[in-house]
Structure formats: C-alpha cells, structure tokens
Tab-separated table of C-alpha atoms in Angstrom:
chain	number	residue	atom	x	y	z
A	1	UNK	CA	25.226	135.595	75.681
A	2	UNK	CA	25.477	139.419	76.011
A	3	UNK	CA	22.393	141.387	76.848
A	4	UNK	CA	21.395	144.554	75.076
A	5	UNK	CA	22.639	147.747	76.605
A	6	UNK	CA	20.147	149.437	78.922
A	7	UNK	CA	18.594	152.695	77.863
A	8	UNK	CA	20.590	155.670	79.167
A	9	UNK	CA	18.852	158.366	77.240
A	10	UNK	CA	17.831	160.508	80.234
A	11	UNK	CA	21.156	159.997	82.031
A	12	UNK	CA	23.022	160.882	78.764
A	13	UNK	CA	20.943	164.088	78.446
A	14	UNK	CA	21.599	165.010	82.041
A	15	UNK	CA	25.339	164.360	81.458
A	16	UNK	CA	25.474	166.641	78.440
A	17	UNK	CA	23.776	169.355	80.469
A	18	UNK	CA	26.124	168.696	83.474
A	19	UNK	CA	29.130	169.201	81.307
A	20	UNK	CA	28.056	172.797	80.808
A	21	UNK	CA	28.092	173.371	84.579
A	22	UNK	CA	30.850	171.083	85.963
A	23	UNK	CA	34.404	170.095	84.818
A	24	UNK	CA	33.874	166.860	82.897
A	25	UNK	CA	30.210	166.947	83.922
A	26	UNK	CA	30.832	165.621	87.399
A	27	UNK	CA	31.711	166.667	90.906
A	28	UNK	CA	34.062	163.813	91.583
A	29	UNK	CA	36.311	162.303	88.797
A	30	UNK	CA	35.466	158.566	89.105
A	31	UNK	CA	31.789	159.301	88.448
A	32	UNK	CA	32.609	160.183	84.877
A	33	UNK	CA	32.673	156.421	83.886
A	34	UNK	CA	35.899	156.975	82.004
A	35	UNK	CA	37.161	153.503	82.863
A	36	UNK	CA	33.917	151.637	81.764
A	37	UNK	CA	31.419	151.752	78.914
A	38	UNK	CA	28.750	154.311	78.459
A	39	UNK	CA	27.811	157.617	80.052
A	40	UNK	CA	27.423	158.027	83.843
A	41	UNK	CA	24.167	156.831	85.372
A	42	UNK	CA	22.333	159.570	87.071
A	43	UNK	CA	20.757	158.021	90.276
A	44	UNK	CA	17.374	159.152	91.239
A	45	UNK	CA	16.685	157.112	94.441
A	46	UNK	CA	17.926	154.210	96.605
A	47	UNK	CA	16.136	151.902	98.950
A	48	UNK	CA	17.689	148.945	100.768
A	49	UNK	CA	20.123	147.215	98.467
A	50	UNK	CA	18.687	148.772	95.292
A	51	UNK	CA	19.061	151.979	93.323
A	52	UNK	CA	17.172	153.441	90.365
A	53	UNK	CA	18.594	155.752	87.689
A	54	UNK	CA	16.940	158.513	85.761
A	55	UNK	CA	15.861	156.092	83.049
A	56	UNK	CA	14.045	153.875	85.536
A	57	UNK	CA	16.648	151.140	85.379
A	58	UNK	CA	16.895	149.227	88.658
A	59	UNK	CA	20.165	147.886	90.057
A	60	UNK	CA	21.400	145.834	93.065
A	61	UNK	CA	24.010	148.210	94.405
A	62	UNK	CA	27.431	147.142	95.550
A	63	UNK	CA	28.988	150.582	95.562
A	64	UNK	CA	26.937	151.764	98.660
A	65	UNK	CA	28.127	155.346	98.220
A	66	UNK	CA	31.656	154.006	98.262
A	67	UNK	CA	31.150	152.054	101.469
A	68	UNK	CA	29.492	154.021	104.233
A	69	UNK	CA	25.979	152.708	103.614
A	70	UNK	CA	26.530	149.564	105.603
A	71	UNK	CA	22.848	149.437	106.345
A	72	UNK	CA	21.823	150.016	102.754
A	73	UNK	CA	19.990	152.966	101.206
A	74	UNK	CA	17.291	154.945	102.994
A	75	UNK	CA	17.549	153.044	106.206
A	76	UNK	CA	14.293	153.622	108.148
A	77	UNK	CA	15.863	154.400	111.548
A	78	UNK	CA	18.551	156.683	110.014
A	79	UNK	CA	15.965	158.549	107.909
A	80	UNK	CA	13.552	159.053	110.755
A	81	UNK	CA	16.214	160.308	113.117
A	82	UNK	CA	17.424	162.827	110.502
A	83	UNK	CA	13.857	164.075	109.852
A	84	UNK	CA	13.276	164.447	113.560
A	85	UNK	CA	16.494	166.539	114.057
A	86	UNK	CA	16.109	168.593	110.864
A	87	UNK	CA	12.674	169.831	112.078
A	88	UNK	CA	14.586	171.665	114.856
A	89	UNK	CA	17.169	173.231	112.460
A	90	UNK	CA	20.104	172.006	110.228
A	91	UNK	CA	23.119	173.978	111.263
A	92	UNK	CA	23.988	176.232	114.132
A	93	UNK	CA	27.801	176.579	114.080
A	94	UNK	CA	27.547	175.943	117.809
A	95	UNK	CA	27.679	172.892	120.098
A	96	UNK	CA	24.773	170.489	120.382
A	97	UNK	CA	24.058	167.522	122.638
A	98	UNK	CA	24.081	165.319	119.563
A	99	UNK	CA	27.859	165.697	119.240
A	100	UNK	CA	28.307	164.429	122.835
A	101	UNK	CA	25.952	161.565	122.191
A	102	UNK	CA	27.719	160.360	119.008
A	103	UNK	CA	31.106	160.745	120.462
A	104	UNK	CA	30.209	158.739	123.616
A	105	UNK	CA	28.759	155.979	121.332
A	106	UNK	CA	32.042	155.796	119.411
A	107	UNK	CA	34.603	156.239	122.240
A	108	UNK	CA	32.867	153.961	124.757
A	109	UNK	CA	32.958	151.189	122.231
A	110	UNK	CA	36.372	151.764	120.759
A	111	UNK	CA	39.360	151.200	123.026
A	112	UNK	CA	41.857	152.622	120.552
A	113	UNK	CA	40.817	156.309	120.912
A	114	UNK	CA	40.133	158.478	123.986
A	115	UNK	CA	39.091	161.733	122.409
A	116	UNK	CA	37.721	162.567	118.962
A	117	UNK	CA	37.226	165.693	116.720
A	118	UNK	CA	34.440	165.753	114.142
A	119	UNK	CA	35.048	167.274	110.702
A	120	UNK	CA	33.181	167.291	107.402
A	121	UNK	CA	35.018	164.741	105.266
A	122	UNK	CA	37.606	162.002	105.277
A	123	UNK	CA	39.955	164.246	103.472
A	124	UNK	CA	39.679	166.882	106.075
A	125	UNK	CA	40.147	164.236	108.821
A	126	UNK	CA	43.395	163.068	107.167
A	127	UNK	CA	44.629	166.553	106.581
A	128	UNK	CA	44.054	167.487	110.228
A	129	UNK	CA	45.655	164.233	111.475
A	130	UNK	CA	48.797	165.060	109.550
A	131	UNK	CA	49.000	168.550	111.029
A	132	UNK	CA	48.434	167.164	114.472
A	133	UNK	CA	51.276	164.605	113.992
A	134	UNK	CA	53.604	167.352	112.785
A	135	UNK	CA	52.588	169.716	115.708
A	136	UNK	CA	53.041	166.908	118.252
A	137	UNK	CA	56.405	165.642	117.083
A	138	UNK	CA	57.841	169.026	115.883
A	139	UNK	CA	58.875	167.383	112.596
A	140	UNK	CA	57.848	168.004	109.024
A	141	UNK	CA	58.247	164.913	106.917
A	142	UNK	CA	55.396	162.376	106.299
A	143	UNK	CA	55.852	158.807	104.865
A	144	UNK	CA	53.015	157.324	102.829
A	145	UNK	CA	52.654	154.222	100.632
A	146	UNK	CA	52.178	153.804	96.854
A	147	UNK	CA	48.696	152.491	96.380
A	148	UNK	CA	47.120	154.176	99.397
A	149	UNK	CA	44.815	157.095	98.891
A	150	UNK	CA	44.238	159.680	101.693
A	151	UNK	CA	42.097	162.392	100.070
A	152	UNK	CA	43.202	165.245	97.885
A	153	UNK	CA	45.150	167.460	100.410
A	154	UNK	CA	48.394	168.720	98.862
A	155	UNK	CA	51.028	166.935	100.916
A	156	UNK	CA	49.404	163.554	100.221
A	157	UNK	CA	48.442	163.995	96.578
A	158	UNK	CA	51.751	162.483	95.536
A	159	UNK	CA	53.025	159.321	93.862
A	160	UNK	CA	56.281	157.385	94.145
A	161	UNK	CA	59.447	158.548	92.407
A	162	UNK	CA	61.866	156.220	90.586
A	163	UNK	CA	63.890	154.852	93.566
A	164	UNK	CA	63.230	152.491	96.441
A	165	UNK	CA	62.843	155.380	98.873
A	166	UNK	CA	61.983	158.654	97.190
A	167	UNK	CA	60.437	161.961	97.856
A	168	UNK	CA	56.945	162.026	96.385
A	169	UNK	CA	56.264	163.509	93.041
A	170	UNK	CA	53.149	165.542	92.530
A	171	UNK	CA	50.230	163.524	91.010
A	172	UNK	CA	48.172	166.593	90.328
A	173	UNK	CA	48.785	169.953	88.854
A	174	UNK	CA	48.625	172.721	91.482
A	175	UNK	CA	50.563	170.807	94.081
A	176	UNK	CA	53.819	172.697	94.813
A	177	UNK	CA	56.946	170.637	94.588
A	178	UNK	CA	57.932	171.917	98.021
A	179	UNK	CA	54.881	170.246	99.488
A	180	UNK	CA	55.733	167.015	97.716
A	181	UNK	CA	59.282	167.181	98.975
A	182	UNK	CA	58.099	166.836	102.549
A	183	UNK	CA	56.369	163.504	101.666
A	184	UNK	CA	58.317	160.299	101.329
A	185	UNK	CA	56.723	157.524	99.318
A	186	UNK	CA	57.539	153.754	99.497
A	187	UNK	CA	55.991	150.504	98.314
A	188	UNK	CA	53.583	148.641	100.542
A	189	UNK	CA	54.755	145.320	102.064
A	190	UNK	CA	58.448	146.205	101.774
A	191	UNK	CA	60.261	146.224	105.162
A	192	UNK	CA	63.615	147.057	103.495
A	193	UNK	CA	62.182	150.171	102.022
A	194	UNK	CA	60.746	151.241	105.386
A	195	UNK	CA	64.046	150.705	107.090
A	196	UNK	CA	65.987	152.634	104.502
A	197	UNK	CA	63.472	155.514	104.711
A	198	UNK	CA	63.934	155.831	108.495
A	199	UNK	CA	67.753	155.504	108.196
A	200	UNK	CA	67.950	158.228	105.395
A	201	UNK	CA	65.540	160.594	107.170
A	202	UNK	CA	66.488	159.824	110.817
A	203	UNK	CA	64.692	161.997	113.250
A	204	UNK	CA	62.754	163.811	110.508
A	205	UNK	CA	59.571	161.734	109.982
A	206	UNK	CA	56.594	163.069	111.908
A	207	UNK	CA	54.171	160.381	110.763
A	208	UNK	CA	53.644	157.311	108.728
A	209	UNK	CA	50.159	157.201	107.250
A	210	UNK	CA	48.703	153.969	105.881
A	211	UNK	CA	45.433	152.523	104.984
A	212	UNK	CA	45.650	149.382	107.241
A	213	UNK	CA	43.205	147.869	104.756
A	214	UNK	CA	44.313	149.529	101.506
A	215	UNK	CA	41.064	149.691	99.477
A	216	UNK	CA	41.409	152.619	97.181
A	217	UNK	CA	43.579	151.098	94.469
A	218	UNK	CA	42.447	147.471	94.673
A	219	UNK	CA	42.204	145.577	97.947
A	220	UNK	CA	45.919	145.289	98.820
A	221	UNK	CA	45.704	143.260	102.006
A	222	UNK	CA	48.743	143.495	104.238
A	223	UNK	CA	50.079	140.766	106.566
A	224	UNK	CA	49.854	140.942	110.288
A	225	UNK	CA	53.742	140.659	110.359
A	226	UNK	CA	54.196	143.605	108.169
A	227	UNK	CA	51.731	145.841	110.110
A	228	UNK	CA	53.342	144.834	113.395
A	229	UNK	CA	56.721	145.763	111.946
A	230	UNK	CA	55.376	149.136	110.885
A	231	UNK	CA	54.100	149.819	114.344
A	232	UNK	CA	57.482	148.843	115.905
A	233	UNK	CA	59.613	150.913	113.532
A	234	UNK	CA	57.439	154.026	114.182
A	235	UNK	CA	57.696	153.476	117.910
A	236	UNK	CA	61.479	152.996	117.807
A	237	UNK	CA	61.831	156.235	115.842
A	238	UNK	CA	59.390	158.447	117.696
A	239	UNK	CA	57.229	158.648	114.638
A	240	UNK	CA	53.455	158.754	114.915
A	241	UNK	CA	51.535	155.944	113.087
A	242	UNK	CA	48.286	157.155	111.488
A	243	UNK	CA	45.683	154.460	110.432
A	244	UNK	CA	43.522	155.977	107.723
A	245	UNK	CA	40.289	154.070	108.427
A	246	UNK	CA	38.022	156.123	106.210
A	247	UNK	CA	37.082	152.888	104.470
A	248	UNK	CA	37.886	150.186	107.000
A	249	UNK	CA	36.652	152.008	110.071
A	250	UNK	CA	33.240	150.485	111.234
A	251	UNK	CA	33.417	148.327	108.097
A	252	UNK	CA	35.593	145.451	109.187
A	253	UNK	CA	34.285	145.778	112.665
A	254	UNK	CA	33.111	148.567	115.112
A	255	UNK	CA	36.707	149.187	116.133
A	256	UNK	CA	37.909	148.855	112.529
A	257	UNK	CA	41.250	147.612	111.323
A	258	UNK	CA	42.978	148.661	114.596
A	259	UNK	CA	41.044	145.845	116.379
A	260	UNK	CA	41.129	143.493	113.460
A	261	UNK	CA	44.962	143.464	113.563
A	262	UNK	CA	45.197	144.366	117.283
A	263	UNK	CA	47.463	147.325	116.691
A	264	UNK	CA	47.290	150.573	118.561
A	265	UNK	CA	47.845	153.497	116.114
A	266	UNK	CA	48.735	156.924	117.373
A	267	UNK	CA	45.957	158.677	115.376
A	268	UNK	CA	43.008	157.154	113.478
A	269	UNK	CA	40.865	158.834	110.815
A	270	UNK	CA	37.248	157.975	109.959
A	271	UNK	CA	34.868	158.856	107.175
A	272	UNK	CA	31.217	159.248	106.394
A	273	UNK	CA	30.192	155.791	107.729
A	274	UNK	CA	29.966	157.537	111.163
A	275	UNK	CA	27.377	159.901	109.738
A	276	UNK	CA	25.113	157.320	108.015
A	277	UNK	CA	26.683	158.385	104.675
A	278	UNK	CA	26.215	162.126	105.129
A	279	UNK	CA	29.232	164.482	104.801
A	280	UNK	CA	31.264	163.881	107.971
A	281	UNK	CA	34.586	162.549	109.116
A	282	UNK	CA	36.581	162.404	112.327
A	283	UNK	CA	40.011	161.827	113.818
A	284	UNK	CA	40.799	160.443	117.135
A	285	UNK	CA	43.764	159.541	119.390
A	286	UNK	CA	44.781	159.519	123.000
A	287	UNK	CA	43.563	162.362	125.265
A	288	UNK	CA	47.227	163.604	125.483
A	289	UNK	CA	47.625	163.772	121.706
A	290	UNK	CA	44.154	165.191	121.071
A	291	UNK	CA	44.660	167.983	123.633
A	292	UNK	CA	47.387	169.421	121.339
A	293	UNK	CA	44.439	170.700	119.175
A	294	UNK	CA	42.990	174.231	119.463
A	295	UNK	CA	41.487	175.733	121.650
A	296	UNK	CA	43.514	173.844	124.306
A	297	UNK	CA	46.578	173.199	122.224
A	298	UNK	CA	48.628	174.965	119.507
A	299	UNK	CA	47.509	172.914	116.500
A	300	UNK	CA	44.718	174.901	114.810
A	301	UNK	CA	41.815	173.177	113.046
A	302	UNK	CA	38.215	174.498	112.769
A	303	UNK	CA	35.007	173.939	110.697
A	304	UNK	CA	31.606	175.700	110.713
A	305	UNK	CA	29.857	172.435	109.779
A	306	UNK	CA	31.984	170.240	112.090
A	307	UNK	CA	29.609	168.250	114.303
A	308	UNK	CA	26.514	169.479	112.508
A	309	UNK	CA	23.275	168.163	113.941
A	310	UNK	CA	22.036	166.307	110.817
A	311	UNK	CA	25.179	164.299	110.363
A	312	UNK	CA	25.384	163.572	114.147
A	313	UNK	CA	21.812	162.304	114.078
A	314	UNK	CA	22.363	160.022	111.225
A	315	UNK	CA	25.476	158.684	112.858
A	316	UNK	CA	23.757	157.913	116.103
A	317	UNK	CA	21.002	155.982	114.268
A	318	UNK	CA	23.475	154.018	112.192
A	319	UNK	CA	26.139	153.176	114.770
A	320	UNK	CA	23.456	152.107	117.296
A	321	UNK	CA	22.412	149.438	114.831
A	322	UNK	CA	25.976	148.354	114.214
A	323	UNK	CA	26.413	147.585	117.916
A	324	UNK	CA	23.616	144.977	117.915
A	325	UNK	CA	24.900	141.556	118.923
A	326	UNK	CA	25.933	139.525	115.896
A	327	UNK	CA	25.711	142.424	113.376
A	328	UNK	CA	29.221	141.972	112.050
A	329	UNK	CA	29.263	138.183	112.277
A	330	UNK	CA	26.171	137.975	110.087
A	331	UNK	CA	27.452	140.559	107.549
A	332	UNK	CA	30.843	138.961	107.245
A	333	UNK	CA	29.360	135.492	106.921
A	334	UNK	CA	27.107	136.745	104.109
A	335	UNK	CA	30.085	138.231	102.311
A	336	UNK	CA	32.272	135.189	102.746
A	337	UNK	CA	29.591	132.919	101.272
A	338	UNK	CA	29.123	135.222	98.353
A	339	UNK	CA	32.785	135.389	97.616
A	340	UNK	CA	33.477	131.718	98.152
A	341	UNK	CA	30.682	130.751	95.672
A	342	UNK	CA	32.153	133.008	92.956
A	343	UNK	CA	35.697	131.846	93.578
A	344	UNK	CA	34.590	128.220	93.295
A	345	UNK	CA	32.868	128.993	90.037
A	346	UNK	CA	35.868	130.724	88.470
A	347	UNK	CA	38.278	128.028	89.759
A	348	UNK	CA	36.088	125.345	88.190
A	349	UNK	CA	36.135	127.210	84.894
A	350	UNK	CA	39.861	127.801	85.041
A	351	UNK	CA	39.424	131.602	84.768
A	352	UNK	CA	42.202	133.889	85.894
A	353	UNK	CA	40.137	135.687	88.625
A	354	UNK	CA	40.794	136.033	92.283
A	355	UNK	CA	38.245	137.688	94.625
A	356	UNK	CA	40.001	139.328	97.565
A	357	UNK	CA	37.930	140.032	100.649
A	358	UNK	CA	37.919	141.241	104.245
A	359	UNK	CA	34.957	141.775	106.343
A	360	UNK	CA	32.158	142.981	104.006
A	361	UNK	CA	34.637	144.366	101.394
A	362	UNK	CA	35.533	142.488	98.144
A	363	UNK	CA	37.551	143.110	95.020
A	364	UNK	CA	37.707	141.399	91.719
A	365	UNK	CA	41.288	140.935	90.364
A	366	UNK	CA	41.885	139.411	86.974
A	367	UNK	CA	44.963	137.507	88.033
A	368	UNK	CA	46.269	134.025	88.896
A	369	UNK	CA	48.245	135.433	91.901
A	370	UNK	CA	47.150	134.167	95.259
A	371	UNK	CA	47.795	137.574	96.897
A	372	UNK	CA	48.264	141.175	95.719
A	373	UNK	CA	49.778	143.449	98.331
A	374	UNK	CA	51.270	146.236	96.362
A	375	UNK	CA	50.019	148.591	93.702
A	376	UNK	CA	52.782	147.517	91.355
A	377	UNK	CA	51.447	143.953	91.228
A	378	UNK	CA	48.176	145.013	89.563
A	379	UNK	CA	48.332	144.576	85.876
A	380	UNK	CA	46.824	147.616	84.060
A	381	UNK	CA	45.985	145.399	81.078
A	382	UNK	CA	43.564	143.326	83.284
A	383	UNK	CA	41.246	146.407	83.513
A	384	UNK	CA	40.062	145.576	79.937
A	385	UNK	CA	38.295	142.533	81.428
A	386	UNK	CA	36.760	144.483	84.238
A	387	UNK	CA	35.409	146.984	81.740
A	388	UNK	CA	33.725	144.137	79.858
A	389	UNK	CA	32.329	142.645	83.059
A	390	UNK	CA	30.994	146.024	84.326
A	391	UNK	CA	29.095	146.508	81.084
A	392	UNK	CA	27.520	142.968	81.250
A	393	UNK	CA	26.693	143.479	84.922
A	394	UNK	CA	25.060	146.830	84.360
A	395	UNK	CA	22.978	145.384	81.672
A	396	UNK	CA	21.919	142.577	84.164
A	397	UNK	CA	20.935	145.045	86.798
A	398	UNK	CA	24.042	144.865	89.002
A	399	UNK	CA	25.930	148.137	89.953
A	400	UNK	CA	29.594	148.089	90.879
A	401	UNK	CA	31.839	151.140	91.153
A	402	UNK	CA	32.910	152.187	87.598
A	403	UNK	CA	36.581	151.272	87.958
A	404	UNK	CA	38.406	147.975	88.279
A	405	UNK	CA	40.580	149.577	90.874
A	406	UNK	CA	37.529	150.146	93.241
A	407	UNK	CA	36.300	147.664	95.748
A	408	UNK	CA	32.720	146.437	96.390
A	409	UNK	CA	30.715	146.439	99.531
A	410	UNK	CA	27.969	144.315	100.901
A	411	UNK	CA	25.363	145.791	103.248
A	412	UNK	CA	23.034	144.491	105.792
A	413	UNK	CA	20.292	145.287	103.336
A	414	UNK	CA	21.507	142.785	100.759
A	415	UNK	CA	19.216	139.807	100.850
A	416	UNK	CA	19.953	136.131	100.066
A	417	UNK	CA	17.873	136.649	96.950
A	418	UNK	CA	19.967	139.699	95.980
A	419	UNK	CA	23.167	137.766	96.358
A	420	UNK	CA	21.843	134.742	94.408
A	421	UNK	CA	20.705	137.040	91.537
A	422	UNK	CA	24.098	138.711	91.543
A	423	UNK	CA	26.081	135.459	91.523
A	424	UNK	CA	24.256	134.269	88.457
A	425	UNK	CA	24.764	137.661	86.717
A	426	UNK	CA	28.536	137.441	87.553
A	427	UNK	CA	28.803	133.826	86.281
A	428	UNK	CA	27.152	134.756	82.965
A	429	UNK	CA	29.259	138.007	82.690
A	430	UNK	CA	32.530	136.230	83.343
A	431	UNK	CA	31.731	133.531	80.803
A	432	UNK	CA	31.219	136.390	78.209
A	433	UNK	CA	34.434	138.192	79.280
A	434	UNK	CA	36.631	135.116	78.955
A	435	UNK	CA	35.056	134.082	75.603
A	436	UNK	CA	35.946	137.475	74.237
A	437	UNK	CA	39.463	137.456	75.722
C-alpha cells in the first residue's frame, strides 16, 4: 500500500526562492528532481548513513554525495582532521606538506601511477588528462563512448551521431561544432566500431577515454575481454588510453578499476573521493608522461585551489581508513548480500528487475536482460517504473539519486539494520510499482 507523501513545505519554499537566484533553482541539473516526483529536497545535515532535509524528514542515504562518501556522512576522523587544518588557514595558493602526504598515500599504494597532479574537480581532471594526451602524442582527435560521461568540458560534451563511427554532435548549446568535430563517438562493447574508428582515423587519435566502470548512465559493465581489446588496440596505434575513474577510483578498490581488471591505462583520473567528498580531483600517469606538464613540460595546467589544505586533510583522513585490512572485503560483501536478497525477491515475484552491481555500487534496471553493456540497451520507458519506486522509497525514508539512470552506493556507515530496513522498503515499493504497471 502506498504511503502518504512526506511534507516538503520548507524544501518547496526554499526551491521557489532558489529559482530567483539560480537557473532552474539549482547549481547542478540532476538536483532539480525533473525525473522523479515532487520538488527537490533541501538537505540540512548528514551523519553516518542518514541525511535530514529542511522539513525534518530523515532518510537512509544511498546517494552518498554521488559516491565519494564511502565512509558515510560526517565521518569523525575526516571531520576532526579538517577542523585541525582549517584552524591554520584554508587556502594559500602555495605548496603545503599535506599535498606530499596525500600524494605519497595514493602513489605508494597504487602501482598504476607514478606521479599525480591535484586539481579541484573530476571535470578538471579529465579536461587536463585530454590536454596531456594531445600534448604527448601531438595528435588532436579523441575517441569516447556513448553512455560514458566525463564532465562538462567542451570536447567531451558530445553525443553519438547516426553512424557506427561518427564525429560527436554537440549535446549542449555553447559547444562549438569545431570542438565536437575533434571527438569521435562509438558505442560501448563494440569491437567492430573501435576497429573501424582506428582505421578511418589512422594516426590521428590522441586518446581513447572510457569509464572502465561506466556508471553515469546506468551501470554498463564491460567484459574483461572487451577492455583487454581496448588496451591492445590503443597500444597498437600509439593512442593513449585514459581511464576515467572519477566514480570507480577508490570505490571498487583502492587501486580502482585498473586493478580490478588488471589493465594499465596511460592516464587515470580521480574525483572527490580522494578528498573525503570535498571539491578535489586528480590525474596520474607514469613519471615520463606526467613530466610533460608545466612547469617541467610544455602542457599547461594550473589552479589556485589545486592541492588546497582542507581537501588534502580530508583526503588523508579518508584514504587512511580505506587502507585498513579487510575494508573493501567487508564493504563488498555487505553490498553483495543486499543486492542478492533484493534480486531473489524480484525473481520470486517474477518482476522484470535486474540489479547490476560491482564493488559497493548498484543499479536498478527494469528489464529482463541478464546484462546491459551499452546505453542503447536501456529502455527509456522503464524510467516510469523508477519514478514510481523513487516516490515510494522517499515516503519510506530511503533516498536514492533522483534519476533512474543514476547508480546507488553503499558506504561503510550503512549498518545491517539500515540495509534490512531498506530491503523491506524496496520490496513494498516494487510491489506497488508492479501493481500499477
């Protein structure tokens, strides 16, 4: 039975006010709740696995600030380290020992990179990695995949055209066609398309960029064989392979998807998980490649807030905890148990639902397919069911990202009780969804 809608009076009032200040009332589009019911929830606080909105509603949170809060909200060690460092100042635009400490923590525990450059966001990390690849190879074209998102920089904010191998078409106003013409877009999990692209643009492709765990448009898990093929074709053509690990990095393991699949990319990008959820990103590679960057090399990239002490402090506190023995084993086992119980329920009911998962990431797909590896395989009509499920879950105190294309995350802060409560809420919500549809 459906539950009454929660009160959103204060959030609704804040949203109306916000619309007078911000385009669409938000500072990032998905927050506008356009794909689900109701107005956006304005969050006031978070602690552990729970968040509270302006109306006092409490939720078990599976968004986790879109992934980086792997320890949950307001982690004590992270908070205390940030407060300690903030008391000495928050930004200097100059080097600090904290940058060295976080870099050593990452590099000494990640065999896939030798040097790193801190920036202020995942978008900035990817943008810089693309420039580095172009500078290193002395080529201009970049190949990306339909269904992978790499931030909002111009050359990557493109979608596939109508052919098997096409130049990208701009997916946003304000992106010049000339920029999109340097980007080739192909489908995921398609060796033939890759081969044709490299034949058609022989000697022109500077980099291939992929989310090795595509998690921005559903969870489009790729096979080991396909990723191995991708690595080989890049090597054979002198093209740099960039792993965008803004989501998968430090999520599927400390060394991310590179270690999960045992593939050495040429450049790897990371997001705000390395800063405890604060605004930070990074890109890393071999010492030879990274030394192409200014001030020692000719590829220019800079940032006043790069390596700022507050984000570095949070990152040190967070990543230190991720290195504790058994951390990932426990988190992944917790996620697998959660997903398996839900899958068993829907299979028993005969519902067309498949929960895809890797590490501590999961995604609900309203489908009977055993695998979904490309964006084209997602049925847009299935989002109606997610919209209904999201509403029922919100009314039961469970918070998922407000789009059926977004994945969910489990953190170390999620307790057995949290997950049991959530499973019951999901069972009840799915029963209602499939009664209506």
